[in-house]
Tab-separated table of C-alpha atoms and ligand atoms in Angstrom:
chain	number	residue	atom	x	y	z
G	3	MET	CA	21.955	-14.894	10.057
G	4	SER	CA	21.015	-15.848	13.644
G	5	ILE	CA	18.095	-18.141	14.230
G	6	LYS	CA	15.152	-16.399	15.915
G	7	LYS	CA	12.242	-18.025	17.772
G	8	ILE	CA	8.721	-16.733	17.272
G	9	LEU	CA	5.723	-17.564	19.477
G	10	VAL	CA	2.404	-17.632	17.611
G	11	ILE	CA	-0.756	-17.222	19.620
G	12	ASN	CA	-4.298	-17.734	18.282
G	13	CYS	CA	-6.912	-16.848	20.910
G	14	GLY	CA	-10.320	-18.196	19.830
G	15	SER	CA	-13.589	-17.575	21.711
G	16	SER	CA	-13.012	-20.538	24.058
G	17	SER	CA	-9.580	-21.811	23.022
G	18	VAL	CA	-5.958	-20.746	22.601
G	19	LYS	CA	-3.808	-22.395	19.967
G	20	PHE	CA	-0.072	-21.822	19.959
G	21	SER	CA	3.062	-22.695	18.081
G	22	LEU	CA	6.708	-21.921	18.638
G	23	PHE	CA	8.723	-21.674	15.403
G	24	ASP	CA	12.303	-20.895	14.652
G	25	SER	CA	13.119	-18.701	11.727
G	26	GLN	CA	14.036	-21.803	9.678
G	27	LYS	CA	10.420	-22.968	9.827
G	28	ASN	CA	11.065	-25.678	12.453
G	29	GLN	CA	8.030	-26.072	14.668
G	30	LEU	CA	9.599	-26.412	18.112
G	31	ALA	CA	6.287	-26.849	19.956
G	32	ALA	CA	2.585	-26.634	19.303
G	33	GLY	CA	-0.544	-27.102	21.316
G	34	LEU	CA	-4.130	-26.155	22.153
G	35	ALA	CA	-5.918	-24.999	25.301
G	36	GLU	CA	-9.650	-25.721	24.828
G	37	LYS	CA	-13.015	-25.683	26.608
G	38	LEU	CA	-11.859	-22.551	28.398
G	39	GLY	CA	-14.243	-21.548	31.194
G	40	ASP	CA	-15.513	-25.185	31.488
G	41	ALA	CA	-14.571	-27.449	34.399
G	42	ASP	CA	-12.852	-29.765	31.900
G	43	ALA	CA	-10.729	-27.030	30.332
G	44	VAL	CA	-7.487	-28.678	29.169
G	45	LEU	CA	-4.123	-27.815	27.668
G	46	SER	CA	-2.447	-30.326	25.339
G	47	TRP	CA	0.855	-29.808	23.594
G	48	ARG	CA	3.682	-31.556	21.847
G	49	ILE	CA	7.335	-30.593	21.858
G	50	GLN	CA	8.923	-31.076	18.469
G	51	GLY	CA	6.173	-33.470	17.384
G	52	GLY	CA	6.901	-35.810	20.324
G	53	ASP	CA	4.449	-37.368	22.755
G	54	LYS	CA	1.285	-35.462	23.673
G	55	ASN	CA	1.371	-33.723	27.081
G	56	THR	CA	-1.906	-32.767	28.816
G	57	LEU	CA	-2.703	-30.569	31.746
G	58	SER	CA	-6.086	-29.848	33.343
G	59	LEU	CA	-6.754	-26.058	33.444
G	60	HIS	CA	-9.613	-26.236	35.990
G	61	SER	CA	-12.083	-23.783	34.451
G	62	ALA	CA	-9.264	-21.371	33.433
G	63	GLN	CA	-10.053	-18.601	30.980
G	64	HIS	CA	-7.628	-17.184	28.403
G	65	ARG	CA	-5.280	-15.646	30.961
G	66	GLY	CA	-4.874	-18.899	32.850
G	67	ALA	CA	-4.401	-20.792	29.633
G	68	ILE	CA	-1.663	-18.492	28.289
G	69	THR	CA	0.111	-18.572	31.656
G	70	ALA	CA	0.079	-22.385	31.515
G	71	ILE	CA	1.356	-22.357	27.889
G	72	THR	CA	4.299	-20.036	28.625
G	73	LYS	CA	5.155	-22.105	31.763
G	74	ALA	CA	5.054	-25.368	29.763
G	75	LEU	CA	7.340	-23.912	27.076
G	76	GLY	CA	9.706	-22.391	29.696
G	77	ASP	CA	9.833	-25.636	31.670
G	78	ALA	CA	10.801	-27.462	28.456
G	79	GLY	CA	13.746	-25.067	28.070
G	80	LEU	CA	12.295	-23.623	24.836
G	81	PHE	CA	12.702	-20.077	26.022
G	82	ASP	CA	16.443	-20.645	26.664
G	83	GLY	CA	18.240	-18.124	24.498
G	84	GLY	CA	15.122	-15.997	24.386
G	85	ILE	CA	12.375	-15.523	21.844
G	86	ALA	CA	12.435	-12.668	19.385
G	87	ALA	CA	8.767	-11.707	19.045
G	88	ILE	CA	5.162	-12.857	19.446
G	89	GLY	CA	2.737	-13.017	16.510
G	90	HIS	CA	-1.010	-12.989	17.201
G	91	ARG	CA	-3.872	-14.021	15.002
G	92	VAL	CA	-6.437	-11.247	15.362
G	93	VAL	CA	-9.814	-11.966	13.841
G	94	HIS	CA	-11.154	-8.507	12.912
G	95	GLY	CA	-9.172	-5.532	11.794
G	96	GLY	CA	-12.162	-3.655	10.320
G	97	GLU	CA	-11.097	-1.049	7.756
G	98	PHE	CA	-8.052	-0.095	9.885
G	99	PHE	CA	-5.713	-2.808	8.779
G	100	SER	CA	-4.874	-4.134	5.324
G	101	ALA	CA	-1.661	-5.847	6.416
G	102	SER	CA	-0.006	-7.184	9.553
G	103	VAL	CA	1.366	-4.602	11.997
G	104	VAL	CA	3.630	-4.264	15.002
G	105	ILE	CA	1.329	-3.732	17.992
G	106	ASP	CA	1.446	-0.393	19.859
G	107	ALA	CA	-1.124	1.598	21.816
G	108	ALA	CA	-2.796	3.012	18.641
G	109	VAL	CA	-3.079	-0.464	17.158
G	110	MET	CA	-4.638	-1.794	20.394
G	111	LYS	CA	-7.206	1.000	20.330
G	112	ASN	CA	-8.203	0.108	16.754
G	113	ILE	CA	-8.389	-3.622	17.533
G	114	ALA	CA	-10.667	-2.744	20.507
G	115	SER	CA	-12.835	-0.520	18.321
G	116	CYS	CA	-13.464	-3.568	16.058
G	117	SER	CA	-14.749	-5.657	18.969
G	118	HIS	CA	-18.404	-4.972	18.088
G	119	LEU	CA	-17.719	-6.703	14.755
G	120	ALA	CA	-16.253	-9.808	16.321
G	121	PRO	CA	-17.503	-9.868	19.930
G	122	LEU	CA	-16.350	-13.383	20.739
G	123	HIS	CA	-12.901	-13.013	19.233
G	124	ASN	CA	-11.374	-9.532	19.380
G	125	PRO	CA	-11.755	-9.259	23.190
G	126	ALA	CA	-10.035	-12.624	23.546
G	127	ASN	CA	-7.240	-11.469	21.226
G	128	ILE	CA	-6.791	-8.323	23.323
G	129	VAL	CA	-6.518	-10.382	26.526
G	130	GLY	CA	-3.806	-12.484	24.928
G	131	ILE	CA	-1.869	-9.474	23.678
G	132	GLU	CA	-2.090	-7.676	27.068
G	133	LEU	CA	-1.060	-10.716	29.144
G	134	LEU	CA	1.952	-11.442	26.937
G	135	ALA	CA	2.957	-7.801	27.081
G	136	GLU	CA	2.964	-8.115	30.880
G	137	GLN	CA	4.980	-11.393	30.738
G	138	PHE	CA	7.422	-10.285	28.064
G	139	PRO	CA	7.489	-6.489	28.236
G	140	GLN	CA	10.603	-6.199	26.065
G	141	LEU	CA	9.297	-8.260	23.163
G	142	PRO	CA	7.690	-6.811	20.005
G	143	GLN	CA	4.218	-8.254	19.297
G	144	VAL	CA	2.642	-8.372	15.887
G	145	ALA	CA	-1.031	-8.621	14.874
G	146	VAL	CA	-1.973	-10.665	11.747
G	147	PHE	CA	-5.634	-10.118	10.828
G	148	ASP	CA	-8.096	-12.535	9.255
G	149	THR	CA	-9.724	-9.670	7.458
G	150	ALA	CA	-6.619	-7.749	6.220
G	151	PHE	CA	-6.185	-9.642	2.890
G	152	HIS	CA	-9.725	-8.784	1.881
G	153	GLN	CA	-9.362	-5.041	2.323
G	154	SER	CA	-8.690	-4.945	-1.384
G	155	LEU	CA	-12.287	-5.844	-2.215
G	156	PRO	CA	-13.857	-3.171	-4.415
G	157	ASP	CA	-16.775	-1.231	-2.910
G	158	TYR	CA	-19.354	-2.994	-5.140
G	159	ALA	CA	-18.186	-6.332	-3.730
G	160	TYR	CA	-18.346	-5.299	-0.070
G	161	THR	CA	-21.451	-3.136	-0.050
G	162	TYR	CA	-24.657	-4.741	1.135
G	163	GLY	CA	-28.019	-3.756	-0.347
G	164	LEU	CA	-28.918	-1.935	2.785
G	165	PRO	CA	-29.311	1.758	3.707
G	166	TYR	CA	-25.860	3.194	3.082
G	167	GLN	CA	-25.736	5.086	6.394
G	168	TYR	CA	-25.438	1.783	8.260
G	169	TYR	CA	-22.080	1.300	6.577
G	170	LYS	CA	-20.989	4.788	7.504
G	171	GLU	CA	-22.381	4.670	11.118
G	172	PHE	CA	-21.707	1.018	12.129
G	173	GLY	CA	-19.118	-0.319	9.664
G	174	LEU	CA	-21.785	-2.614	8.287
G	175	ARG	CA	-20.213	-4.133	5.152
G	176	ARG	CA	-18.648	-7.389	3.969
G	177	TYR	CA	-15.153	-7.962	5.365
G	178	GLY	CA	-14.253	-11.571	4.673
G	179	PHE	CA	-12.130	-13.875	6.858
G	180	HIS	CA	-9.486	-16.711	6.607
G	181	GLY	CA	-7.361	-14.096	4.781
G	182	THR	CA	-4.027	-15.502	6.078
G	183	SER	CA	-4.895	-18.926	4.536
G	184	HIS	CA	-6.228	-17.574	1.211
G	185	ARG	CA	-3.138	-15.399	0.833
G	186	TYR	CA	-0.707	-18.245	1.566
G	187	VAL	CA	-2.345	-20.969	-0.572
G	188	SER	CA	-2.838	-18.598	-3.536
G	189	GLN	CA	0.835	-17.599	-3.360
G	190	GLN	CA	1.865	-21.264	-3.245
G	191	ALA	CA	-0.420	-22.065	-6.203
G	192	ALA	CA	1.093	-19.376	-8.340
G	193	GLN	CA	4.562	-20.569	-7.409
G	194	ARG	CA	3.743	-24.226	-8.306
G	195	LEU	CA	2.314	-23.034	-11.683
G	196	HIS	CA	5.488	-20.973	-12.298
G	197	LYS	CA	3.339	-17.923	-12.583
G	198	ALA	CA	4.066	-14.496	-11.152
G	199	TYR	CA	1.661	-13.966	-8.223
G	200	THR	CA	1.102	-10.457	-9.534
G	201	ASP	CA	-0.119	-11.958	-12.835
G	202	SER	CA	-2.434	-14.747	-11.633
G	203	SER	CA	-6.114	-15.583	-11.305
G	204	ILE	CA	-6.853	-17.951	-8.476
G	205	ILE	CA	-9.879	-19.188	-6.513
G	206	SER	CA	-9.112	-20.583	-3.108
G	207	ALA	CA	-11.510	-22.711	-1.106
G	208	HIS	CA	-10.589	-22.925	2.566
G	209	LEU	CA	-12.685	-25.792	3.920
G	210	GLY	CA	-12.184	-26.413	7.646
G	211	ASN	CA	-14.808	-26.126	10.398
G	212	GLY	CA	-15.337	-22.685	8.949
G	213	CYS	CA	-15.407	-22.526	5.161
G	214	SER	CA	-14.895	-19.686	2.728
G	215	ALA	CA	-13.829	-19.187	-0.883
G	216	THR	CA	-11.987	-16.228	-2.373
G	217	ALA	CA	-11.250	-14.814	-5.807
G	218	ILE	CA	-7.639	-13.554	-5.995
G	219	LEU	CA	-6.605	-11.511	-8.994
G	220	ASN	CA	-2.921	-10.574	-9.397
G	221	GLY	CA	-2.318	-11.348	-5.677
G	222	LYS	CA	-5.229	-9.332	-4.354
G	223	SER	CA	-8.535	-10.563	-2.902
G	224	ILE	CA	-11.313	-9.129	-5.035
G	225	ASP	CA	-14.272	-11.105	-3.651
G	226	THR	CA	-14.896	-13.625	-0.936
G	227	THR	CA	-17.881	-15.588	0.449
G	228	MET	CA	-17.812	-14.487	4.109
G	229	GLY	CA	-19.226	-11.142	5.022
G	230	LEU	CA	-19.708	-8.923	8.061
G	231	THR	CA	-19.243	-12.094	10.094
G	232	PRO	CA	-18.012	-15.631	9.273
G	233	LEU	CA	-21.608	-16.789	9.100
G	234	GLU	CA	-22.167	-15.680	5.470
G	235	GLY	CA	-21.416	-17.728	2.410
G	236	LEU	CA	-20.741	-21.469	2.181
G	237	LEU	CA	-22.335	-24.199	4.268
G	238	MET	CA	-20.030	-25.036	7.160
G	239	GLY	CA	-19.634	-27.524	9.994
G	240	THR	CA	-22.228	-25.946	12.268
G	241	ARG	CA	-22.939	-22.674	10.400
G	242	SER	CA	-25.777	-22.193	7.914
G	243	GLY	CA	-23.922	-19.948	5.494
G	244	ASP	CA	-26.260	-17.950	3.231
G	245	ILE	CA	-29.954	-18.119	4.045
G	246	ASP	CA	-33.036	-16.065	3.297
G	247	PRO	CA	-32.700	-13.123	5.775
G	248	SER	CA	-36.434	-13.519	6.589
G	249	ILE	CA	-35.652	-16.850	8.279
G	250	HIS	CA	-34.548	-14.976	11.427
G	251	GLN	CA	-37.984	-13.569	11.962
G	252	PHE	CA	-39.785	-16.719	10.738
G	253	LEU	CA	-37.924	-18.993	13.179
G	254	ALA	CA	-38.217	-16.517	16.026
G	255	ASP	CA	-41.997	-16.637	15.555
G	256	GLN	CA	-42.167	-20.414	15.233
G	257	LEU	CA	-39.878	-21.152	18.105
G	258	HIS	CA	-41.039	-18.263	20.342
G	259	CYS	CA	-37.487	-17.153	20.997
G	260	ASP	CA	-35.564	-13.988	20.406
G	261	LEU	CA	-33.225	-13.146	17.583
G	262	SER	CA	-30.015	-13.949	19.548
G	263	ASP	CA	-31.327	-17.503	20.013
G	264	ILE	CA	-31.796	-17.768	16.200
G	265	THR	CA	-28.282	-16.400	15.626
G	266	ALA	CA	-26.993	-19.086	18.001
G	267	ILE	CA	-28.890	-21.761	16.003
G	268	LEU	CA	-27.455	-20.491	12.750
G	269	ASN	CA	-23.953	-20.521	14.116
G	270	ASN	CA	-23.951	-23.661	16.278
G	271	ASN	CA	-26.704	-26.074	15.274
G	272	SER	CA	-26.879	-25.673	11.481
G	273	GLY	CA	-24.664	-26.515	8.490
G	274	LEU	CA	-23.474	-30.084	8.071
G	275	PHE	CA	-24.534	-30.852	11.659
G	276	GLY	CA	-27.984	-29.399	11.280
G	277	ILE	CA	-28.800	-31.193	8.030
G	278	SER	CA	-27.286	-34.583	8.968
G	279	GLY	CA	-28.396	-34.543	12.612
G	280	LEU	CA	-25.266	-36.616	13.064
G	281	SER	CA	-22.033	-34.585	13.150
G	282	ASN	CA	-20.328	-31.419	12.030
G	283	ASP	CA	-17.258	-33.513	11.247
G	284	MET	CA	-16.801	-34.235	7.542
G	285	ARG	CA	-14.880	-37.422	8.164
G	286	THR	CA	-17.771	-38.868	10.202
G	287	LEU	CA	-20.201	-37.810	7.497
G	288	CYS	CA	-18.188	-39.307	4.709
G	289	GLU	CA	-18.044	-42.608	6.555
G	290	ALA	CA	-21.772	-42.535	7.286
G	291	ALA	CA	-22.652	-41.569	3.708
G	292	ALA	CA	-20.561	-44.500	2.413
G	293	THR	CA	-22.643	-46.879	4.470
G	294	GLY	CA	-25.927	-45.498	3.221
G	295	ASN	CA	-26.867	-42.771	5.752
G	296	THR	CA	-29.121	-40.605	3.587
G	297	ARG	CA	-29.010	-37.517	5.788
G	298	ALA	CA	-25.229	-37.574	5.792
G	299	GLN	CA	-25.383	-37.955	1.943
G	300	LEU	CA	-27.710	-34.988	1.765
G	301	ALA	CA	-25.471	-32.820	3.997
G	302	ILE	CA	-22.498	-33.575	1.789
G	303	ALA	CA	-24.524	-32.972	-1.405
G	304	VAL	CA	-25.692	-29.532	-0.124
G	305	PHE	CA	-22.177	-28.699	0.956
G	306	CYS	CA	-20.649	-29.542	-2.469
G	307	TYR	CA	-23.467	-28.038	-4.573
G	308	ARG	CA	-23.221	-24.697	-2.740
G	309	LEU	CA	-19.494	-24.763	-2.898
G	310	ALA	CA	-19.534	-25.435	-6.674
G	311	LYS	CA	-22.041	-22.537	-7.169
G	312	ALA	CA	-19.844	-20.184	-5.114
G	313	ILE	CA	-16.755	-21.131	-7.061
G	314	ALA	CA	-18.533	-20.492	-10.359
G	315	ALA	CA	-19.710	-17.131	-9.008
G	316	LEU	CA	-16.191	-16.149	-7.994
G	317	ALA	CA	-15.023	-16.888	-11.525
G	318	VAL	CA	-17.116	-13.869	-12.735
G	319	PRO	CA	-14.835	-11.165	-11.367
G	320	LEU	CA	-11.685	-13.108	-12.278
G	321	GLY	CA	-12.546	-13.643	-15.973
G	322	LYS	CA	-10.205	-16.596	-16.190
G	323	ILE	CA	-8.904	-19.164	-13.694
G	324	ASP	CA	-5.283	-20.286	-13.417
G	325	ALA	CA	-6.120	-22.589	-10.524
G	326	LEU	CA	-8.788	-23.573	-8.022
G	327	VAL	CA	-7.151	-24.375	-4.691
G	328	PHE	CA	-8.540	-26.716	-2.039
G	329	THR	CA	-7.211	-26.319	1.481
G	330	GLY	CA	-8.183	-26.752	5.163
G	331	GLY	CA	-9.020	-30.085	6.812
G	332	ILE	CA	-11.762	-30.889	4.368
G	333	GLY	CA	-10.081	-29.414	1.315
G	334	GLU	CA	-6.868	-31.298	2.070
G	335	ASN	CA	-8.394	-34.628	2.981
G	336	ALA	CA	-11.959	-35.177	1.783
G	337	ALA	CA	-11.356	-36.522	-1.768
G	338	THR	CA	-15.029	-37.265	-2.161
G	339	VAL	CA	-16.002	-33.643	-1.443
G	340	ARG	CA	-13.553	-32.414	-4.038
G	341	GLU	CA	-14.903	-34.972	-6.532
G	342	GLN	CA	-18.546	-34.057	-5.976
G	343	THR	CA	-17.683	-30.369	-6.285
G	344	ILE	CA	-15.535	-30.571	-9.385
G	345	LYS	CA	-18.088	-32.786	-11.145
G	346	GLN	CA	-20.416	-29.791	-11.015
G	347	LEU	CA	-17.909	-27.415	-12.548
G	348	SER	CA	-17.876	-28.444	-16.173
G	349	ILE	CA	-18.945	-24.812	-16.888
G	350	LEU	CA	-15.357	-23.826	-15.844
G	351	ASN	CA	-13.857	-26.534	-18.015
G	352	MET	CA	-12.804	-28.515	-15.021
G	353	THR	CA	-12.323	-32.292	-15.188
G	354	LEU	CA	-11.173	-34.318	-12.236
G	355	ASP	CA	-8.358	-36.899	-12.500
G	356	THR	CA	-9.990	-39.370	-10.093
G	357	GLN	CA	-6.799	-41.227	-9.346
G	358	LYS	CA	-4.763	-38.152	-8.602
G	359	ASN	CA	-7.609	-36.850	-6.498
G	360	ALA	CA	-7.895	-40.109	-4.492
G	361	ARG	CA	-4.195	-40.098	-3.645
G	362	THR	CA	-3.920	-36.414	-2.807
G	363	VAL	CA	-4.873	-36.739	0.876
G	364	GLY	CA	-3.147	-36.787	4.268
G	365	GLY	CA	-0.564	-34.160	3.560
G	366	GLU	CA	-0.144	-34.850	-0.226
G	367	GLN	CA	-0.392	-31.747	-2.347
G	368	GLY	CA	-0.653	-31.062	-6.076
G	369	ILE	CA	-2.831	-31.004	-9.191
G	370	ILE	CA	-5.994	-33.201	-9.135
G	371	THR	CA	-7.399	-32.441	-12.573
G	372	THR	CA	-6.636	-33.875	-16.024
G	373	ASP	CA	-4.025	-32.366	-18.328
G	374	ASN	CA	-6.493	-30.509	-20.506
G	375	SER	CA	-8.665	-29.274	-17.627
G	376	THR	CA	-8.678	-25.919	-15.861
G	377	VAL	CA	-6.335	-26.699	-12.920
G	378	ALA	CA	-7.616	-27.604	-9.496
G	379	MET	CA	-5.024	-28.416	-6.845
G	380	VAL	CA	-4.639	-29.210	-3.167
G	381	ILE	CA	-2.343	-27.121	-0.989
G	382	ALA	CA	-1.910	-27.564	2.731
G	383	THR	CA	-2.551	-24.321	4.501
G	384	GLN	CA	-0.017	-23.125	7.112
G	385	GLU	CA	-1.704	-20.225	8.839
G	386	GLU	CA	0.558	-20.385	11.914
G	387	TRP	CA	3.733	-20.341	9.864
G	388	VAL	CA	2.416	-17.330	7.876
G	389	ILE	CA	1.834	-15.487	11.154
G	390	ALA	CA	5.434	-16.357	12.210
G	391	GLN	CA	6.702	-15.214	8.803
G	392	ASP	CA	4.836	-11.879	8.956
G	393	THR	CA	6.192	-11.400	12.476
G	394	LEU	CA	9.779	-12.088	11.381
G	395	ALA	CA	9.406	-9.701	8.398
G	396	LEU	CA	8.106	-6.901	10.646
G	397	LEU	CA	10.834	-7.612	13.158
G	398	ASP	CA	13.403	-6.933	10.467
G	399	THR	CA	11.819	-3.482	9.888
G	400	LEU	CA	12.321	-2.694	13.600
G	401	SER	CA	16.051	-3.401	13.699
Y	530	ADP	P1	-10.301	-25.730	11.723
Y	530	ADP	O1	-11.188	-24.870	10.860
Y	530	ADP	O2	-10.876	-25.865	13.090
Y	530	ADP	O3	-8.851	-25.348	11.614
Y	530	ADP	P2	-9.647	-28.013	10.077
Y	530	ADP	O4	-9.050	-27.167	9.006
Y	530	ADP	O5	-8.744	-28.898	10.844
Y	530	ADP	O6	-10.505	-27.150	11.101
Y	530	ADP	O7	-10.756	-28.898	9.440
Y	530	ADP	C1	-11.647	-29.676	10.167
Y	530	ADP	C2	-12.528	-30.486	9.221
Y	530	ADP	O8	-11.730	-31.298	8.315
Y	530	ADP	C3	-13.480	-31.419	9.902
Y	530	ADP	O9	-14.765	-31.402	9.291
Y	530	ADP	C4	-12.815	-32.769	9.657
Y	530	ADP	O10	-13.741	-33.810	9.644
Y	530	ADP	C5	-12.321	-32.564	8.256
Y	530	ADP	N1	-11.346	-33.628	7.932
Y	530	ADP	C6	-10.132	-33.847	8.456
Y	530	ADP	N2	-9.623	-35.039	7.947
Y	530	ADP	C7	-10.530	-35.548	7.112
Y	530	ADP	C8	-10.644	-36.703	6.287
Y	530	ADP	N3	-9.636	-37.549	6.255
Y	530	ADP	N4	-11.760	-36.857	5.568
Y	530	ADP	C9	-12.742	-35.969	5.597
Y	530	ADP	N5	-12.749	-34.888	6.321
Y	530	ADP	C10	-11.674	-34.650	7.089
């Protein structure tokens, strides 16, 4: 079988992440263009894990960033021999997409029609797809959606207690996000437990800057903590997660500002950052908490308490738990967060092995509970590789 190269593009609201993989899972290059639109917009990348290269992008937007990325990869000789396809992370697929798809005009129309559900992300995803279609008109492009894995939620899990016509008219329902990560780590967990994925009950907690947890029964997502947008659910780096919906009006009155200002506060100034007043970065908070910073301690305590409650709630539709999986930057590295969370989960028969937990950091994976406990484990997520894999699989269907 010939080795194929796949370019993976992840256009965020003000960033573009990219990776170039070959079909044997070697990461040939990876990088990030960030602060797009700002004077200090910058592209940084590494070729095969080597030294970091940086390039000022001078206020470039997504188009300028992607052009700089393809030039950097081309200049490094990484396009020699050609690439086979491009895989895109697309944030919102609405109810159109329950799996990854090869992009054509009809797919583009549907991605565009979901833009009102993810106004900062889907338009950026579209710019990336269109520009790469101009640069590589002969290459197939694939869309991998954050929402797709959660399309299996039953209606009673995705329906809000709101007038039903808003669902019909505006698509107002719970969608869920981080689907690529939840799918990957739950598959990995089943494999590690020597269980068939189609006969498994798993809760995955993806804890990065954004955080969500999902109940996965027999390989299908049946409930998840994020909703219409990634603001719902767990406490996150700068996002509030669940709050009393009346807080919008309450704060607008107190602060004499409009609802969009409150939405910005809930997205950008809340969560770990809002409570601690120090940082949205869990590493910084763990360090501060260890030296007695009480606000950092409180932020971590709220984070873990709410996470534990959400995990217990997700056990309800599963009935039994084969494994709880921690992933994402916090899930993979913050042993103290896992400890504080699992200590509150005796209701699920979960007991931490403190030594295993302490050493399962920095890329280590595996079980962190005692032998007679319900299993909790750490698995490193690999969202970009999953996008490359989906792209390769769809490529095979084209040939
Ligand atoms: P993103 O959602 O942007 O992909 P990541 O999955 O990389 O983010 O997660 C970022 C979070 O992981 C940050 O809060 C960061 O502080 C946290 N993190 C990374 N390493 C550690 C660590 N060693 N200890 C505690 N938190 C960590």
